[in-house]
Amino acid sequence: MFSPILALHIPDGFLSVPVSLIGWALTIGIIFLALRQTRDQLGERQIPLMGVLAAFIFAAQMINFPVAGGTSGHLLGGVLASILLGPWAAVLVMTSVVAVQALLFQDGGLLVLGFNIFNMGILNAFIGYAVYSAAQRVLGSSRISLIVGAAVGAWLGVQLAALATALQLAISGTSPLNIALPAMVGVHALIGVGEALITVGALLFIRQTRPDLLGEPARSATRGTALVAAGLVIALAVTLISPLADPNPDGLERVAEDQGFIETAQSAPYEILPDYTVPFISDQALTTIAAGVIGVLIVAGISFAVARVNRRASEST
Amino acid sequence: MGFAFQERYQAGDSPLHLLDARVKVVATLLLILGIVLTPQFAWPAYPLIWALLAGLSIIGGIGIGRLARTATLALPFTLAAITLLFTTPGSPLVQVLGLTITDAGLGRFLAIVLKSWLAVQAALLLAMTTHFTDLLWALNSLRLPATLIAIISFMYRYLFTLREETERLLRARASRMAASPTGRAGGSLAWRARVAGGMVGNLFLRSYERSERVYAAMLARGYKGQLRTLNAPPLSRRAVLLGAVPVAILLLIELVALIWWR
């Protein structure tokens, strides 16, 4: 069966080497930030708490429920973890989960592990958390705001993970974007509903039994969160738009030539997918995208540092 | 349960098992890198790489067939690349359901599937001949963040405990609901999701409280926030040389592929 969890664990061979390396660079940077943040926040409790909760997410992925027609819904867990623990701790928990899946069970590749962690543990966690905390601010910390925030956050988190996966496959030349994007996002629109239902169910249970665990996460847990979430969204948007907006006519012209040549060469009476060669998968597009992502990261890093210095200054006065 | 939750490690004392785990980790990553970088249409390279991995599996006492079969677990993902068959410009081969499969498309698709299959075999060789604690120790001495490795080794320690906890929860649910002979699930979708969500929440609380007990027990034993490990023994030259052999063979295959078969 085509398990929905498997659909996001990219195996080796499906991403090109430059794309894999970009993934590692992004992920390593964020893991280091997360290690620092959680150490400040949790101190010596960091290792046992994160370790046991990573095992929890792994085990919770086993719990499923029948949806319809033999398919079943189950959990990816990134958004649940970030709502319960804050996004930085969730990054570490999900990093451990995805790394163990790759190292111990070969679910997802090793060379592409960087982007697998990024999609399922970082993007997912931060976006879900950003939506959830926005709902808490707007609607207050009521039952309704918990349901709305967690459901939308969980659904959107899965969607963005799928979108990012499709994008990485397309940039690697493995799957054309105009097919991969609707396919991945379409399938995960449904999977996301299962994720949302189960996340809300879990949170409602915890709210009833241990409401203290769902209290306002400590201020220290959330610092920089909005910034990172915004940075990730901008990075995604830039990645999506930049190659399409590239006004360079050479690439387009060449593809048009290729297309013309192909059509005369094939002389097929009908071809269903005549335009489905993706015009922008070339080294040039890759560099544009890489530059965009790196640029966004640098800006995010600088603003993060500035915010830190500012806070120090305001604390000392 | 139908869940891939079995450890792949096969106890043994083959030369592959006894090789320094640090060497194995680095060699595996290099092998996977080499496999992914193989020129797409260098067809003779693929059976040669497979022969290399098969040879290693014999040395490791795993068996060619078993390794090859287990490595098919990543194959469902090939759905993601299947559109290449139709969308790559090239001369048409066959028509399927009104879609034209081109020769270049078939080539690109096959290359991706083969590379992925070979890379999974390389990763499996590592997992099957190296105990997970040795693997983590190797990653630790290869300068991965110590805290992250400590978290992962904790996770590994409680993984199977929490799996059993989950199995008990699932068994309890199964015995509460009398399954209908038609196999139809009862209740509304929201109700079923609520039950599953409750189980996840339940599992979270049990895990959270377990982590508190574990932490208290660690404090009682003098835990100061860092796990202590023995110093890594020096890397023997023999181990490095042994690990370099498969990498050198792959490099040779890749060079030949680059020069003659591309």
Coordinates of C-alpha atoms in Angstrom, one line a residue:
Chain A
M1 CA 0.0 0.0 0.0
F2 CA 1.0 3.6 -0.6
S3 CA 1.2 4.7 2.9
P4 CA 0.6 8.4 3.4
I5 CA 3.6 8.6 5.7
L6 CA 5.8 7.1 3.1
A7 CA 4.7 9.6 0.6
L8 CA 6.6 12.4 2.4
H9 CA 9.7 10.3 3.2
I10 CA 11.9 11.0 0.1
P11 CA 14.3 8.1 -0.6
D12 CA 17.8 8.6 -1.9
G13 CA 18.0 9.0 -5.6
F14 CA 15.0 11.3 -5.9
L15 CA 16.7 14.5 -5.1
S16 CA 19.7 15.8 -6.9
V17 CA 22.9 16.3 -4.9
P18 CA 22.9 20.1 -4.9
V19 CA 19.3 20.1 -3.7
S20 CA 20.1 17.6 -1.0
L21 CA 23.0 19.7 0.2
I22 CA 20.8 22.9 0.4
G23 CA 18.5 20.8 2.5
W24 CA 21.3 19.9 4.9
A25 CA 22.5 23.4 5.2
L26 CA 19.0 24.7 6.1
T27 CA 18.3 21.9 8.5
I28 CA 21.6 22.0 10.3
G29 CA 21.3 25.7 10.9
I30 CA 17.9 25.4 12.4
I31 CA 18.8 22.3 14.5
F32 CA 21.7 24.3 16.1
L33 CA 19.3 27.1 17.0
A34 CA 16.8 24.6 18.4
L35 CA 19.5 23.0 20.5
R36 CA 20.5 26.3 22.0
Q37 CA 16.9 27.5 22.6
T38 CA 15.7 24.3 24.3
R39 CA 18.9 24.1 26.5
D40 CA 18.2 27.6 27.8
Q41 CA 14.6 26.7 28.4
L42 CA 14.8 23.2 29.8
G43 CA 18.4 22.8 31.1
E44 CA 19.2 19.3 32.3
R45 CA 15.7 18.1 31.6
Q46 CA 16.3 18.6 27.8
I47 CA 17.7 15.1 27.0
P48 CA 15.2 12.8 28.9
L49 CA 12.1 14.9 28.0
M50 CA 12.9 15.2 24.3
G51 CA 14.1 11.6 24.0
V52 CA 11.0 10.1 25.5
L53 CA 8.6 12.4 23.6
A54 CA 10.4 11.5 20.3
A55 CA 9.6 7.9 21.1
F56 CA 6.0 9.0 21.8
I57 CA 5.6 10.6 18.3
F58 CA 7.1 7.5 16.7
A59 CA 4.7 5.2 18.6
A60 CA 1.7 7.6 18.1
Q61 CA 2.2 7.3 14.3
M62 CA 1.0 3.7 14.8
I63 CA -2.4 4.7 16.0
N64 CA -4.8 4.9 13.1
F65 CA -8.5 5.0 12.4
P66 CA -10.5 3.9 9.4
V67 CA -11.6 6.8 7.1
A68 CA -13.3 5.3 4.1
G69 CA -12.7 2.7 1.4
G70 CA -9.9 0.8 3.3
T71 CA -7.8 3.9 3.8
S72 CA -6.9 5.0 7.3
G73 CA -5.9 8.2 8.9
H74 CA -2.9 8.6 11.1
L75 CA -0.5 11.1 12.5
L76 CA 2.6 12.7 11.2
G77 CA 2.9 14.5 14.6
G78 CA 4.9 17.6 13.9
V79 CA 2.2 20.1 14.6
L80 CA 1.0 18.2 17.7
A81 CA 4.5 18.2 19.1
S82 CA 5.0 21.9 18.4
I83 CA 1.6 22.8 20.1
L84 CA 2.5 20.8 23.2
L85 CA 6.2 21.6 23.5
G86 CA 6.8 24.8 21.5
P87 CA 8.3 24.8 18.0
W88 CA 12.0 24.6 19.0
A89 CA 11.5 21.5 21.1
A90 CA 9.3 20.1 18.3
V91 CA 12.2 20.6 15.9
L92 CA 14.4 18.3 18.0
V93 CA 11.7 15.7 18.6
M94 CA 10.8 15.5 14.9
T95 CA 14.5 15.5 13.9
S96 CA 15.0 12.5 16.1
V97 CA 11.9 10.8 14.7
V98 CA 12.8 11.3 11.1
A99 CA 16.5 10.5 11.6
V100 CA 15.6 7.2 13.4
Q101 CA 13.2 6.3 10.6
A102 CA 16.0 6.7 8.1
L103 CA 18.8 5.2 10.1
L104 CA 17.0 2.3 11.7
F105 CA 14.1 1.5 9.3
Q106 CA 15.4 3.0 6.0
D107 CA 12.2 5.0 5.7
G108 CA 13.6 7.9 3.8
G109 CA 17.1 8.3 2.5
L110 CA 20.3 9.4 4.2
L111 CA 21.6 11.9 1.6
V112 CA 18.2 13.5 1.4
L113 CA 17.7 13.4 5.2
G114 CA 18.2 17.1 5.5
F115 CA 15.1 18.0 3.5
N116 CA 13.1 15.1 5.0
I117 CA 13.8 16.6 8.4
F118 CA 13.1 20.1 7.1
N119 CA 9.7 19.2 5.5
M120 CA 8.3 17.0 8.3
G121 CA 10.0 18.5 11.3
I122 CA 10.7 22.1 10.7
L123 CA 8.3 23.6 8.2
N124 CA 5.4 21.5 9.5
A125 CA 6.1 22.4 13.2
F126 CA 6.7 26.1 12.7
I127 CA 3.7 26.7 10.4
G128 CA 1.4 24.7 12.6
Y129 CA 2.5 26.5 15.7
A130 CA 2.2 29.9 14.1
V131 CA -1.4 29.2 13.1
Y132 CA -2.2 27.8 16.5
S133 CA -0.8 30.7 18.5
A134 CA -2.4 33.2 16.1
A135 CA -5.8 31.6 16.8
Q136 CA -5.0 31.8 20.6
R137 CA -4.3 35.5 20.3
V138 CA -7.3 36.3 18.2
L139 CA -9.9 34.1 19.9
G140 CA -8.5 33.8 23.4
S141 CA -7.6 30.5 25.0
S142 CA -10.9 28.8 24.7
R143 CA -12.0 25.4 23.6
I144 CA -13.0 26.8 20.2
S145 CA -9.7 28.5 19.6
L146 CA -7.9 25.3 20.4
I147 CA -10.0 23.3 18.0
V148 CA -9.8 25.9 15.2
G149 CA -6.1 26.7 15.7
A150 CA -5.0 23.1 16.0
A151 CA -7.2 21.9 13.1
V152 CA -6.1 24.6 10.6
G153 CA -2.5 24.4 11.8
A154 CA -2.3 20.6 11.4
W155 CA -4.0 20.7 8.0
L156 CA -1.8 23.5 6.7
G157 CA 1.4 22.0 8.2
V158 CA 0.8 18.8 6.2
Q159 CA -0.1 20.8 3.1
L160 CA 3.1 22.8 3.3
A161 CA 5.2 19.7 3.8
A162 CA 3.7 18.2 0.7
L163 CA 4.1 21.4 -1.2
A164 CA 7.8 21.6 -0.2
T165 CA 8.3 17.9 -1.2
A166 CA 6.8 18.5 -4.6
L167 CA 9.0 21.6 -5.1
Q168 CA 12.2 19.7 -4.2
L169 CA 11.3 16.9 -6.5
A170 CA 10.6 19.4 -9.3
I171 CA 13.8 21.3 -8.8
S172 CA 15.7 18.0 -8.9
G173 CA 14.1 17.2 -12.2
T174 CA 12.4 14.1 -10.8
S175 CA 8.8 15.1 -11.3
P176 CA 7.4 18.1 -13.2
L177 CA 6.0 20.7 -11.0
N178 CA 2.7 21.1 -12.8
I179 CA 2.0 17.4 -12.1
A180 CA 3.7 16.9 -8.8
L181 CA 2.3 19.9 -7.1
P182 CA -1.4 19.2 -7.7
A183 CA -0.9 15.5 -7.1
M184 CA 1.0 15.9 -3.8
V185 CA -1.1 18.7 -2.5
G186 CA -4.3 17.1 -3.6
V187 CA -3.6 13.8 -1.8
H188 CA -2.4 15.5 1.3
A189 CA -5.5 17.7 1.4
L190 CA -7.2 14.5 2.5
I191 CA -4.4 13.2 4.6
G192 CA -4.3 16.6 6.3
V193 CA -7.9 16.2 7.4
G194 CA -6.9 13.0 9.2
E195 CA -4.0 14.8 10.8
A196 CA -6.2 17.7 11.9
L197 CA -8.9 15.4 13.4
I198 CA -6.4 13.3 15.4
T199 CA -4.4 16.4 16.5
V200 CA -7.6 18.1 17.8
G201 CA -8.7 14.8 19.5
A202 CA -5.4 14.5 21.3
L203 CA -5.4 18.1 22.4
L204 CA -9.0 17.9 23.7
F205 CA -8.1 14.8 25.7
I206 CA -5.0 16.5 27.2
R207 CA -7.1 19.7 27.9
Q208 CA -9.5 17.6 30.0
T209 CA -6.9 15.6 32.0
R210 CA -3.9 17.9 32.3
P211 CA -4.9 21.4 31.3
D212 CA -1.7 22.7 33.0
L213 CA 0.3 21.2 30.1
L214 CA -1.5 23.3 27.6
G215 CA -1.0 26.6 29.4
E216 CA 0.6 29.6 27.6
P217 CA 4.1 28.3 26.6
A218 CA 6.8 30.2 28.4
R219 CA 7.8 33.4 26.6
S220 CA 11.2 32.0 26.1
A221 CA 9.8 29.1 24.2
T222 CA 8.2 31.3 21.6
R223 CA 10.9 33.9 21.0
G224 CA 11.9 34.0 17.4
T225 CA 9.1 31.7 16.4
A226 CA 7.1 34.2 14.4
L227 CA 10.3 35.3 12.7
V228 CA 11.3 31.8 11.7
A229 CA 7.7 31.0 10.5
A230 CA 7.6 34.2 8.4
G231 CA 11.1 33.4 7.1
L232 CA 10.0 29.9 6.0
V233 CA 6.9 31.2 4.3
I234 CA 8.9 33.9 2.5
A235 CA 11.5 31.3 1.5
L236 CA 8.8 29.0 0.1
A237 CA 7.1 31.8 -1.8
V238 CA 10.4 33.0 -3.2
T239 CA 11.3 29.5 -4.3
L240 CA 7.9 29.1 -5.9
I241 CA 7.8 32.4 -7.7
S242 CA 11.4 33.2 -8.6
P243 CA 12.0 30.8 -11.5
L244 CA 8.6 31.5 -12.9
A245 CA 9.1 35.2 -12.8
D246 CA 12.6 35.0 -14.4
P247 CA 12.3 37.3 -17.3
N248 CA 15.2 35.9 -19.1
P249 CA 13.9 35.1 -22.6
D250 CA 16.8 32.8 -23.6
G251 CA 15.6 29.8 -21.6
L252 CA 12.0 30.2 -22.8
E253 CA 13.1 30.6 -26.4
R254 CA 15.3 27.6 -26.2
V255 CA 12.5 25.5 -24.8
A256 CA 10.1 26.7 -27.5
E257 CA 12.7 25.6 -30.0
D258 CA 13.0 22.3 -28.4
Q259 CA 9.3 21.9 -28.3
G260 CA 8.9 22.8 -32.0
F261 CA 11.7 20.3 -32.8
I262 CA 10.1 17.6 -30.8
E263 CA 6.7 18.0 -32.4
T264 CA 8.0 17.8 -35.9
A265 CA 10.2 14.9 -34.9
Q266 CA 7.5 12.9 -33.3
S267 CA 4.7 13.8 -35.6
A268 CA 2.3 12.1 -33.2
P269 CA -1.3 12.8 -34.2
Y270 CA -2.2 13.5 -30.6
E271 CA -0.1 14.0 -27.6
I272 CA -1.9 14.7 -24.3
L273 CA 0.9 16.4 -22.5
P274 CA 2.6 18.5 -25.1
D275 CA 3.6 21.4 -22.8
Y276 CA 4.5 19.4 -19.8
T277 CA 8.2 19.8 -20.1
V278 CA 9.0 22.1 -17.3
P279 CA 10.8 25.1 -18.8
F280 CA 12.5 26.2 -15.7
I281 CA 14.4 23.2 -14.6
S282 CA 17.9 24.2 -15.4
D283 CA 21.0 25.1 -13.6
Q284 CA 20.2 28.7 -13.8
A285 CA 16.8 28.2 -12.1
L286 CA 18.5 26.2 -9.4
T287 CA 21.0 28.9 -8.7
T288 CA 18.2 31.5 -8.6
I289 CA 16.3 29.4 -6.1
A290 CA 19.4 28.7 -4.0
A291 CA 20.3 32.4 -4.0
G292 CA 16.7 33.2 -2.9
V293 CA 16.7 30.7 -0.1
I294 CA 20.2 31.7 1.2
G295 CA 19.2 35.4 1.0
V296 CA 16.1 34.8 3.0
L297 CA 18.1 32.9 5.6
I298 CA 20.7 35.6 5.9
V299 CA 18.1 38.2 6.4
A300 CA 16.3 36.0 9.0
G301 CA 19.6 35.4 10.7
I302 CA 20.5 39.1 10.9
S303 CA 17.0 40.1 12.1
F304 CA 17.2 37.4 14.7
A305 CA 20.6 38.7 15.9
V306 CA 19.3 42.3 16.0
A307 CA 16.2 41.2 17.9
R308 CA 18.4 39.5 20.5
V309 CA 20.8 42.4 20.9
N310 CA 17.8 44.8 21.3
R311 CA 16.2 42.6 23.9
R312 CA 19.5 42.4 25.9
A313 CA 19.8 46.2 25.7
S314 CA 16.2 46.7 26.9
E315 CA 16.7 44.2 29.7
S316 CA 19.8 45.9 31.0
T317 CA 18.3 49.3 31.1
Chain B
M1 CA 0.1 -5.0 13.3
G2 CA 1.6 -4.8 9.9
F3 CA 3.9 -2.0 10.9
A4 CA 7.6 -2.0 9.9
F5 CA 8.9 -1.8 13.4
Q6 CA 11.4 -4.6 13.4
E7 CA 15.0 -3.9 13.9
R8 CA 17.1 -4.7 10.9
Y9 CA 20.2 -5.5 12.8
Q10 CA 21.4 -9.1 12.4
A11 CA 23.8 -10.2 15.1
G12 CA 27.0 -11.7 13.7
D13 CA 30.8 -11.6 13.7
S14 CA 31.5 -11.2 10.0
P15 CA 34.3 -8.8 8.9
L16 CA 31.5 -6.2 8.1
H17 CA 30.1 -6.5 11.6
L18 CA 33.5 -6.1 13.2
L19 CA 34.6 -3.1 11.1
D20 CA 34.8 0.2 13.0
A21 CA 31.3 1.8 12.9
R22 CA 32.8 5.2 12.1
V23 CA 34.4 3.8 9.0
K24 CA 31.1 2.1 8.0
V25 CA 29.1 5.3 8.4
V26 CA 31.4 7.4 6.3
A27 CA 31.8 4.6 3.6
T28 CA 28.0 4.2 3.4
L29 CA 27.5 7.9 2.9
L30 CA 30.2 8.0 0.2
L31 CA 28.7 4.9 -1.5
I32 CA 25.2 6.5 -1.6
L33 CA 26.7 9.8 -2.9
G34 CA 28.5 7.8 -5.6
I35 CA 25.3 5.9 -6.5
V36 CA 23.3 9.1 -6.8
L37 CA 26.0 10.8 -8.9
T38 CA 26.1 8.0 -11.5
P39 CA 25.7 9.4 -15.0
Q40 CA 22.0 8.7 -15.8
F41 CA 22.4 6.6 -18.9
A42 CA 25.6 4.7 -17.9
W43 CA 23.6 1.4 -17.9
P44 CA 26.6 -1.0 -17.5
A45 CA 27.4 0.8 -14.2
Y46 CA 24.2 -0.3 -12.5
P47 CA 24.8 -4.1 -12.5
L48 CA 28.4 -3.4 -11.5
I49 CA 27.4 -1.3 -8.5
W50 CA 24.8 -4.0 -7.6
A51 CA 27.5 -6.7 -7.8
L52 CA 29.6 -4.6 -5.4
L53 CA 26.8 -4.4 -2.9
A54 CA 25.9 -8.0 -3.4
G55 CA 29.6 -8.9 -2.6
L56 CA 29.4 -6.9 0.6
S57 CA 26.2 -8.6 1.6
I58 CA 27.9 -12.0 1.2
I59 CA 30.8 -10.8 3.3
G60 CA 28.3 -9.5 5.9
G61 CA 26.5 -12.8 5.9
I62 CA 23.2 -11.3 4.9
G63 CA 22.6 -12.8 1.5
I64 CA 22.1 -11.2 -1.9
G65 CA 18.4 -12.0 -2.3
R66 CA 17.4 -10.9 1.2
L67 CA 19.2 -7.5 0.8
A68 CA 17.7 -7.0 -2.7
R69 CA 14.2 -7.9 -1.5
T70 CA 14.3 -5.7 1.7
A71 CA 15.5 -2.8 -0.4
T72 CA 12.3 -2.7 -2.4
L73 CA 10.6 -1.0 0.5
A74 CA 11.3 2.4 -1.1
L75 CA 9.7 1.4 -4.4
P76 CA 6.2 2.9 -3.7
F77 CA 7.8 6.3 -3.8
T78 CA 8.6 5.8 -7.5
L79 CA 5.0 6.9 -8.2
A80 CA 6.5 10.4 -7.7
A81 CA 8.7 10.0 -10.7
I82 CA 6.4 8.1 -13.0
T83 CA 5.3 11.1 -14.9
L84 CA 8.8 11.3 -16.3
L85 CA 7.8 8.5 -18.6
F86 CA 5.4 10.7 -20.5
T87 CA 6.9 14.2 -20.1
T88 CA 10.5 13.7 -21.1
P89 CA 11.0 14.7 -24.7
G90 CA 12.3 11.8 -26.8
S91 CA 11.1 9.4 -29.5
P92 CA 7.9 7.6 -28.6
L93 CA 8.1 3.9 -27.6
V94 CA 4.6 2.8 -26.6
Q95 CA 1.2 4.3 -26.1
V96 CA -0.5 3.5 -22.8
L97 CA -4.0 4.9 -22.3
G98 CA -3.4 7.6 -24.8
L99 CA -0.1 8.7 -23.2
T100 CA 3.1 8.4 -25.1
I101 CA 6.1 6.8 -23.3
T102 CA 9.3 8.1 -24.7
D103 CA 12.7 6.3 -24.7
A104 CA 14.4 9.2 -22.9
G105 CA 11.5 9.2 -20.4
L106 CA 11.8 5.5 -19.8
G107 CA 15.6 5.9 -19.3
R108 CA 15.3 8.7 -16.8
F109 CA 12.6 6.8 -14.8
L110 CA 14.6 3.6 -14.7
A111 CA 17.7 5.4 -13.7
I112 CA 16.0 7.0 -10.7
V113 CA 14.3 3.7 -9.6
L114 CA 17.6 1.8 -9.9
K115 CA 19.6 4.5 -8.0
S116 CA 17.1 4.6 -5.2
W117 CA 17.0 0.8 -5.0
L118 CA 20.9 0.6 -4.9
A119 CA 21.1 3.4 -2.3
V120 CA 18.6 1.7 0.0
Q121 CA 20.7 -1.5 -0.2
A122 CA 23.8 0.5 0.9
A123 CA 21.9 2.0 3.8
L124 CA 20.5 -1.5 4.7
L125 CA 24.0 -3.0 4.7
L126 CA 24.9 -0.4 7.4
A127 CA 21.8 -1.0 9.5
M128 CA 22.0 -4.8 9.2
T129 CA 25.6 -5.1 10.3
T130 CA 25.8 -2.3 12.9
H131 CA 23.9 -2.2 16.2
F132 CA 22.1 1.1 16.6
T133 CA 24.0 2.0 19.8
D134 CA 27.3 1.6 17.8
L135 CA 25.8 3.7 15.0
L136 CA 25.0 6.5 17.5
W137 CA 28.4 6.2 19.1
A138 CA 30.0 6.5 15.6
L139 CA 27.9 9.6 14.8
N140 CA 28.9 11.1 18.1
S141 CA 32.6 10.6 17.5
L142 CA 32.0 12.0 14.0
R143 CA 31.2 15.3 15.8
L144 CA 27.4 15.4 15.4
P145 CA 25.9 17.5 18.2
A146 CA 26.3 15.4 21.4
T147 CA 22.9 16.6 22.7
L148 CA 21.1 15.5 19.6
I149 CA 22.7 12.1 19.7
A150 CA 21.9 11.8 23.4
I151 CA 18.2 12.6 22.6
I152 CA 18.2 10.0 19.9
S153 CA 19.7 7.3 22.1
F154 CA 17.1 8.1 24.7
M155 CA 14.4 7.8 22.1
Y156 CA 15.8 4.4 21.0
R157 CA 15.8 3.2 24.6
Y158 CA 12.1 4.0 25.0
L159 CA 10.9 3.3 21.5
F160 CA 10.0 -0.3 22.1
T161 CA 8.5 0.3 25.5
L162 CA 6.2 2.9 24.0
R163 CA 5.4 0.6 21.1
E164 CA 4.2 -2.0 23.5
E165 CA 2.2 0.7 25.3
T166 CA 0.6 1.6 22.0
E167 CA -0.1 -2.0 21.2
R168 CA -2.0 -2.3 24.5
L169 CA -4.0 0.8 23.6
L170 CA -4.9 -0.6 20.2
R171 CA -5.8 -4.0 21.6
A172 CA -8.0 -2.3 24.2
R173 CA -9.8 -0.4 21.4
A174 CA -10.2 -3.5 19.3
S175 CA -11.8 -5.4 22.2
R176 CA -14.1 -2.5 23.1
M177 CA -15.6 -2.4 19.6
A178 CA -17.1 -5.5 18.2
A179 CA -16.0 -5.4 14.6
S180 CA -18.9 -6.0 12.2
P181 CA -18.5 -8.9 9.8
T182 CA -18.8 -6.6 6.8
G183 CA -15.7 -4.8 8.0
R184 CA -17.5 -1.5 8.1
A185 CA -16.3 0.8 10.8
G186 CA -18.9 2.0 13.2
G187 CA -19.7 5.5 14.4
S188 CA -19.2 8.8 12.6
L189 CA -15.8 9.8 11.2
A190 CA -15.4 12.5 13.8
W191 CA -16.2 10.1 16.6
R192 CA -13.6 7.6 15.3
A193 CA -11.1 10.4 15.0
R194 CA -11.9 11.5 18.5
V195 CA -11.2 8.0 19.8
A196 CA -7.9 7.8 18.0
G197 CA -7.0 11.3 19.2
G198 CA -7.9 10.4 22.7
M199 CA -5.5 7.4 22.5
V200 CA -2.7 9.7 21.2
G201 CA -3.4 12.2 24.0
N202 CA -3.4 9.3 26.5
L203 CA -0.1 8.1 25.1
F204 CA 1.4 11.6 25.4
L205 CA 0.5 11.9 29.0
R206 CA 1.9 8.5 29.8
S207 CA 5.1 9.4 27.9
Y208 CA 5.4 12.8 29.6
E209 CA 4.9 11.4 33.0
R210 CA 7.4 8.6 32.2
S211 CA 10.0 11.2 31.2
E212 CA 9.5 12.9 34.6
R213 CA 10.1 9.7 36.4
V214 CA 13.1 8.9 34.3
Y215 CA 14.5 12.3 34.9
A216 CA 14.0 12.0 38.7
A217 CA 15.7 8.7 38.7
M218 CA 18.6 10.1 36.7
L219 CA 18.9 13.0 39.1
A220 CA 19.0 10.6 42.0
R221 CA 22.0 8.9 40.3
G222 CA 23.9 12.1 39.9
Y223 CA 22.9 13.3 36.5
K224 CA 24.3 16.8 35.6
G225 CA 22.7 17.5 32.2
Q226 CA 25.2 15.6 30.0
L227 CA 25.5 12.0 29.2
R228 CA 29.0 10.6 29.7
T229 CA 30.5 8.3 27.2
L230 CA 33.8 6.5 27.0
N231 CA 36.5 8.1 24.8
A232 CA 36.6 6.9 21.3
P233 CA 39.4 4.4 20.7
P234 CA 41.8 5.6 17.9
L235 CA 40.8 4.7 14.4
S236 CA 43.0 1.8 13.2
R237 CA 44.6 2.2 9.8
R238 CA 43.5 -1.3 8.9
A239 CA 39.8 -0.3 9.4
V240 CA 40.2 2.8 7.2
L241 CA 41.9 0.8 4.5
L242 CA 39.2 -1.9 4.6
G243 CA 36.5 0.7 4.4
A244 CA 38.2 2.4 1.5
V245 CA 38.1 -0.7 -0.7
P246 CA 34.4 -0.6 -1.6
V247 CA 34.5 3.2 -2.0
A248 CA 37.5 2.9 -4.3
I249 CA 35.8 0.2 -6.4
L250 CA 32.7 2.4 -6.7
L251 CA 34.9 5.4 -7.7
L252 CA 36.5 3.2 -10.4
I253 CA 33.1 2.2 -11.7
E254 CA 32.0 5.9 -11.7
L255 CA 35.2 7.0 -13.6
V256 CA 34.7 4.4 -16.2
A257 CA 31.1 5.4 -16.5
L258 CA 32.0 9.0 -16.9
I259 CA 34.6 8.4 -19.6
W260 CA 33.0 5.6 -21.7
W261 CA 29.4 5.1 -21.0
R262 CA 27.8 8.5 -20.6

